[in-house]
PDB file of C-alpha atoms in Angstrom:
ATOM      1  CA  UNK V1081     -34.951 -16.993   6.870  1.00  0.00           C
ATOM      2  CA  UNK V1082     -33.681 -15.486   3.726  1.00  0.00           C
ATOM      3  CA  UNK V1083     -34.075 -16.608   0.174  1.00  0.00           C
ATOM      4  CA  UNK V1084     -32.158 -16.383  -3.051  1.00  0.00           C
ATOM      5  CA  UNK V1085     -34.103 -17.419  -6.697  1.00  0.00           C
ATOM      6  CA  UNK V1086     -32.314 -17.177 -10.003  1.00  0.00           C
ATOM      7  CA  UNK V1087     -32.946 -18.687 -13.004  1.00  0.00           C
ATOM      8  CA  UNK V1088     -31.279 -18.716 -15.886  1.00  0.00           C
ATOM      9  CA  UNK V1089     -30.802 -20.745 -19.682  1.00  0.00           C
ATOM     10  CA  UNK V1090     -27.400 -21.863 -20.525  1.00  0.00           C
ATOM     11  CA  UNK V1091     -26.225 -22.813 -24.354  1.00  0.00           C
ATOM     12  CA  UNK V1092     -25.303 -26.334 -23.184  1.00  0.00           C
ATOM     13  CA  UNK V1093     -27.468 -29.697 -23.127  1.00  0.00           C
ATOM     14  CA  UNK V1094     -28.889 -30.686 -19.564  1.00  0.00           C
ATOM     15  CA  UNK V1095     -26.117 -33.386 -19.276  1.00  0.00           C
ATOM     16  CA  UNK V1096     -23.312 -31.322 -19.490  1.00  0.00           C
ATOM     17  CA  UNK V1097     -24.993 -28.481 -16.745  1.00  0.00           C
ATOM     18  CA  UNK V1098     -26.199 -30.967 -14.066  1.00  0.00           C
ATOM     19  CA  UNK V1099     -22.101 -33.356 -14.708  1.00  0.00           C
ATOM     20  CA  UNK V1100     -20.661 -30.237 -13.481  1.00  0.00           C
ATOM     21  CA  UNK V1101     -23.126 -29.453 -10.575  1.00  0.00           C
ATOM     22  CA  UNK V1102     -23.468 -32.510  -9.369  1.00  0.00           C
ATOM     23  CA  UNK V1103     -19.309 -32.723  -8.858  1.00  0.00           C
ATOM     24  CA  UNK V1104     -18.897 -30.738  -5.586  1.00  0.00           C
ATOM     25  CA  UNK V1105     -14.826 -30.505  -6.437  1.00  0.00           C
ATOM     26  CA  UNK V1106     -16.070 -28.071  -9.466  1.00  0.00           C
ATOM     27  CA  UNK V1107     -17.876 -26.225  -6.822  1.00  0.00           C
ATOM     28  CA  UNK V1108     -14.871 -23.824  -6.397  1.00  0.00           C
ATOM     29  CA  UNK V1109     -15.013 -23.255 -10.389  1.00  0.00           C
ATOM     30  CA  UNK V1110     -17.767 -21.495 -10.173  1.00  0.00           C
ATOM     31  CA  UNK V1111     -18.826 -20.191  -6.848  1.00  0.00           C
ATOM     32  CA  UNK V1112     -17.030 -17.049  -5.638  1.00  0.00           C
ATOM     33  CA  UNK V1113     -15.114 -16.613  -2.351  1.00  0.00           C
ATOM     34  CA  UNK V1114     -14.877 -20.504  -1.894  1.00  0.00           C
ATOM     35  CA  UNK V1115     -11.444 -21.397  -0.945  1.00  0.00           C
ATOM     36  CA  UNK V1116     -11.462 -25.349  -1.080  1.00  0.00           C
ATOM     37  CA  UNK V1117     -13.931 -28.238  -0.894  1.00  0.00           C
ATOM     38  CA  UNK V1118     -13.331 -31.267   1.767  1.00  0.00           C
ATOM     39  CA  UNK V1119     -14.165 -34.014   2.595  1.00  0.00           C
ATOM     40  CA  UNK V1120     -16.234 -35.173  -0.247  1.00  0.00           C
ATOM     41  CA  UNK V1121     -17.839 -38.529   0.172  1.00  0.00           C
ATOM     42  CA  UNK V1122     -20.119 -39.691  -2.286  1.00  0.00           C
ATOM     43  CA  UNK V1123     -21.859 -42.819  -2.971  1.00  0.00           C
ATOM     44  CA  UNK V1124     -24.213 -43.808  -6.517  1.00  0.00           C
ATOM     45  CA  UNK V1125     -27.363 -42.947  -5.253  1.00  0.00           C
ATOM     46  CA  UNK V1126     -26.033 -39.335  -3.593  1.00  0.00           C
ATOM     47  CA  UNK V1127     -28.738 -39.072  -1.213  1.00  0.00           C
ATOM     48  CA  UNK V1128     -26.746 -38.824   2.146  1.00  0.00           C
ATOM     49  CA  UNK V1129     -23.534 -37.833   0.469  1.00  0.00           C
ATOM     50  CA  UNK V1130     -21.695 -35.176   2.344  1.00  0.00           C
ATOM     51  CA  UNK V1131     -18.959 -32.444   1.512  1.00  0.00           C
ATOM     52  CA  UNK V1132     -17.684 -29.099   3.187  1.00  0.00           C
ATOM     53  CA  UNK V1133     -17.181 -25.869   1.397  1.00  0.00           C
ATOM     54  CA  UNK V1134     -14.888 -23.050   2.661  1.00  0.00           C
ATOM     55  CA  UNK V1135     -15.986 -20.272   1.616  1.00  0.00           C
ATOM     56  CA  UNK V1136     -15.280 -16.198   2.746  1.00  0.00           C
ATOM     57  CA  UNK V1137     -17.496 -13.358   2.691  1.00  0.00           C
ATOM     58  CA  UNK V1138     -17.152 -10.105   4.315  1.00  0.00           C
ATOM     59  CA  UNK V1139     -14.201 -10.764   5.919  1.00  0.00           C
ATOM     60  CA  UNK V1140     -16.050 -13.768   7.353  1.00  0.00           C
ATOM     61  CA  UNK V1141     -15.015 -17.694   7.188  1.00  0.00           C
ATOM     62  CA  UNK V1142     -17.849 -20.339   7.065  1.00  0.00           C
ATOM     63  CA  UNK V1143     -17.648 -23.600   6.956  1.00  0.00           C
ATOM     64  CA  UNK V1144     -20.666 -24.891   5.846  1.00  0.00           C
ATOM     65  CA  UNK V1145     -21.441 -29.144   5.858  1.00  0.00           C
ATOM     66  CA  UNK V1146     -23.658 -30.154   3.098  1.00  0.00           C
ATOM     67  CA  UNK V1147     -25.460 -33.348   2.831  1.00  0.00           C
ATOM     68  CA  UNK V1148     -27.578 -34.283  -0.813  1.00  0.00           C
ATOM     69  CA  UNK V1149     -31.183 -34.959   0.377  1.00  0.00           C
ATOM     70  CA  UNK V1150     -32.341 -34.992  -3.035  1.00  0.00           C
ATOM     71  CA  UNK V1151     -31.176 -35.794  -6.425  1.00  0.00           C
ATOM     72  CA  UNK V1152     -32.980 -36.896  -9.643  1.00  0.00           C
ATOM     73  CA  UNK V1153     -30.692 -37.148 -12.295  1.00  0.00           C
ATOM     74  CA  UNK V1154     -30.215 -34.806 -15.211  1.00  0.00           C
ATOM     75  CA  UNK V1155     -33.580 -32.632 -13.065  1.00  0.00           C
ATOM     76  CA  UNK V1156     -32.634 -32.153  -9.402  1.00  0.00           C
ATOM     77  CA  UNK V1157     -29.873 -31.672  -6.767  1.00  0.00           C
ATOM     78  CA  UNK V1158     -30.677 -30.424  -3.196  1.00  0.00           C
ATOM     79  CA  UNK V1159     -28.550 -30.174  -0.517  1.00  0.00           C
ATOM     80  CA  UNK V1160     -29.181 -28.999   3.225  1.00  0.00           C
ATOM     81  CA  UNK V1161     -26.013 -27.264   4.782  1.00  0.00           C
ATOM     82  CA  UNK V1162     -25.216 -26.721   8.314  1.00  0.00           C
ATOM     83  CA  UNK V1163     -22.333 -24.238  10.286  1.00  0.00           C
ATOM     84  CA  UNK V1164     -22.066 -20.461  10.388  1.00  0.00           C
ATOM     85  CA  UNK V1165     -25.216 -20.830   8.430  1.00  0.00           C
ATOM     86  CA  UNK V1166     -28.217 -23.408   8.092  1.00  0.00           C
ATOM     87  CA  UNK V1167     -30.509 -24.312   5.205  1.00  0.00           C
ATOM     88  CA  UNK V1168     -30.847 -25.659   2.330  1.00  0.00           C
ATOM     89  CA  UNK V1169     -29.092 -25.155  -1.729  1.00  0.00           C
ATOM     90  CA  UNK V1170     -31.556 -26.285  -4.875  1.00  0.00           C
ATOM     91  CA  UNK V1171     -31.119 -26.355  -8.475  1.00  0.00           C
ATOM     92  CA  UNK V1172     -33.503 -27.408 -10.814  1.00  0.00           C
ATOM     93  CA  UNK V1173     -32.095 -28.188 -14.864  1.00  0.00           C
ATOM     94  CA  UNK V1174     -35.217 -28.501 -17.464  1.00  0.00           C
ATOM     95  CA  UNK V1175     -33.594 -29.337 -20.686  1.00  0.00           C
ATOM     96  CA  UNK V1176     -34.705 -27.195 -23.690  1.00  0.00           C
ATOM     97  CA  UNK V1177     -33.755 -28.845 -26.696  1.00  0.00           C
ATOM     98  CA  UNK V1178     -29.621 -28.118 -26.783  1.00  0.00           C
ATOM     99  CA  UNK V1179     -29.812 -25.665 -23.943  1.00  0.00           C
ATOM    100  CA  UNK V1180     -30.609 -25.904 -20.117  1.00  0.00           C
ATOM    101  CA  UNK V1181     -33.002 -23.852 -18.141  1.00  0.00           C
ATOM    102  CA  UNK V1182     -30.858 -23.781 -14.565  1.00  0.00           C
ATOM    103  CA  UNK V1183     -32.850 -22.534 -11.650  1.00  0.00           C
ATOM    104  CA  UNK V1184     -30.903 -21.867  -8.080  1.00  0.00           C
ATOM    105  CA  UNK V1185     -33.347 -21.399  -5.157  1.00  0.00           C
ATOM    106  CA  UNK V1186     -31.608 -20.487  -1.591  1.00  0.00           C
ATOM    107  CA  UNK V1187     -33.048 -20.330   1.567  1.00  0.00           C
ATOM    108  CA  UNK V1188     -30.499 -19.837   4.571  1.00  0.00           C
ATOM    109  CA  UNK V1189     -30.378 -18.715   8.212  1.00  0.00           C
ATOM    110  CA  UNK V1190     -27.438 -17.062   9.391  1.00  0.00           C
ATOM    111  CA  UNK V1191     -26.416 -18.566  12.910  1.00  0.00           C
ATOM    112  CA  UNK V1192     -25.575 -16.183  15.934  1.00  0.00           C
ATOM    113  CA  UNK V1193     -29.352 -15.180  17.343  1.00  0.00           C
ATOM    114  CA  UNK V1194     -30.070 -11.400  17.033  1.00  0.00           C
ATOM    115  CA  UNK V1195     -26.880 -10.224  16.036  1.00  0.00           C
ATOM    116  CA  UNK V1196     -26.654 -12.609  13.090  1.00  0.00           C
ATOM    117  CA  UNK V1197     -30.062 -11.551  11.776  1.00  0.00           C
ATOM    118  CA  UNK V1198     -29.127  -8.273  11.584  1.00  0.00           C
ATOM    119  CA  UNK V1199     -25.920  -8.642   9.600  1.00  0.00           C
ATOM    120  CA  UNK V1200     -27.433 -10.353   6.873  1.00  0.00           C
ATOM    121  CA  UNK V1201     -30.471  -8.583   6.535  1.00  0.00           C
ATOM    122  CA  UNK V1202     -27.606  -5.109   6.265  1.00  0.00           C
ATOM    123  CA  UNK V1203     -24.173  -7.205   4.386  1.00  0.00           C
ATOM    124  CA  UNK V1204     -24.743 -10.936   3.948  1.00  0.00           C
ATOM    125  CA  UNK V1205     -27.869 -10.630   1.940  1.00  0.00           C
ATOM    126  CA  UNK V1206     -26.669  -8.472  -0.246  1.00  0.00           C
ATOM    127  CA  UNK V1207     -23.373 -10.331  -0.920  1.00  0.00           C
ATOM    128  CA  UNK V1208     -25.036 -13.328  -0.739  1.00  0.00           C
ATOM    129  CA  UNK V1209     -27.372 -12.342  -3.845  1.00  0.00           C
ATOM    130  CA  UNK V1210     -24.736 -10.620  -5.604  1.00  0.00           C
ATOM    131  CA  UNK V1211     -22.250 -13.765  -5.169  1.00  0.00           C
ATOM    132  CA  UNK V1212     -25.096 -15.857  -6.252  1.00  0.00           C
ATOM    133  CA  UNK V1213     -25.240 -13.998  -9.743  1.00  0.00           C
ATOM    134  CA  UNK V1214     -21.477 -14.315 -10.204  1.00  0.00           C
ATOM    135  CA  UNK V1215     -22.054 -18.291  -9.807  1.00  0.00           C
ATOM    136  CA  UNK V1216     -24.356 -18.338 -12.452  1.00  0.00           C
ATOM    137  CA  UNK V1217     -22.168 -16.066 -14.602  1.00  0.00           C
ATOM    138  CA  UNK V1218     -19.126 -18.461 -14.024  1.00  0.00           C
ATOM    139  CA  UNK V1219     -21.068 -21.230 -14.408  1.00  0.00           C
ATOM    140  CA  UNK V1220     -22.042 -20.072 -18.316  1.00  0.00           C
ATOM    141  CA  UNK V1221     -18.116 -19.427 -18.555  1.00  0.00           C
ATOM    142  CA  UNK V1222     -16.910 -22.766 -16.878  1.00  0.00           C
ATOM    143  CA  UNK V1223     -19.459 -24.385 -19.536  1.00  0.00           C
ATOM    144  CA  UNK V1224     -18.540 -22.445 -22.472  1.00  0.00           C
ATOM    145  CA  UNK V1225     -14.643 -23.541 -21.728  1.00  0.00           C
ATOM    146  CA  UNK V1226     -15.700 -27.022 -21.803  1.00  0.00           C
ATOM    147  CA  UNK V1227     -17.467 -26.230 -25.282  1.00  0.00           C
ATOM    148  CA  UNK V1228     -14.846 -25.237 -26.979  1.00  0.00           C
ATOM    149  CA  UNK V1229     -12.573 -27.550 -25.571  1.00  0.00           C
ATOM    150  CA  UNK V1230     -14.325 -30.961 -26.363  1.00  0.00           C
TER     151      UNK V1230
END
């Protein structure tokens, strides 16, 4: 199993962070590589809710399932995910004052038995971590957009 953990503080209040988060149609705003969202269905409570994400790396398509398995508002989403890879997407928001301390914690297994272990522990990890720092990055610009917008 591999693991991704980034944290980070964004100049915007908790609210406005974990709105666009918890919208899996912004998910291509900020997430490199992903091509489209589908079939999003959510429901007030989220826990169950399910979407897909289409995503490409390496050369690779994945088509990942998600399904929310837990969500406090304005604190915590968590979402397991299931396809070319399996596990399980966290983010954490801890309000500090008018900015947001976001954490992202990652822990995946790539499908495909040997084979599959060994191309993410040479490519996928690396992209994967790399990708992962990009989200954050166009996270801060999606949110500073909406700033100066509003």
């Amino acid at each position: 199993m591999s693991e991704i953990h980034k944290t980070t503080t964004f100049d915007s209040p908790v609210e406005k962070v974990f709105e666009l988060v918890d919208n899996p149609e912004n998910i291509p705003k900020y997430i490199p590589n992903v091509e489209r969202v589908a079939d999003v269905k959510r429901t007030d409570g989220r826990i169950g809710d399910t979407f897909r994400v289409i995503y490409k790396v390496l050369g690779m398509t994945f088509d990942e399932k998600f399904t929310v398995t837990g969500y406090e508002p304005k604190r915590k989403l968590v979402s397991n995910f299931d396809g070319g890879m399996k596990g399980t997407f966290s983010w954490t928001f801890e309000p500090q004052g008018s900015q947001t301390e976001c954490s992202l914690d990652i822990e995946y297994q790539v499908g495909g038995g040997v084979l599959g272990k060994a191309a993410d522990a040479l490519l996928l990890e690396r992209s994967n971590e790399k990708s992962m720092d990009q989200s954050l990055e166009n996270l801060r610009r999606v949110l500073a957009r909406e700033k100066v917008s509003s």
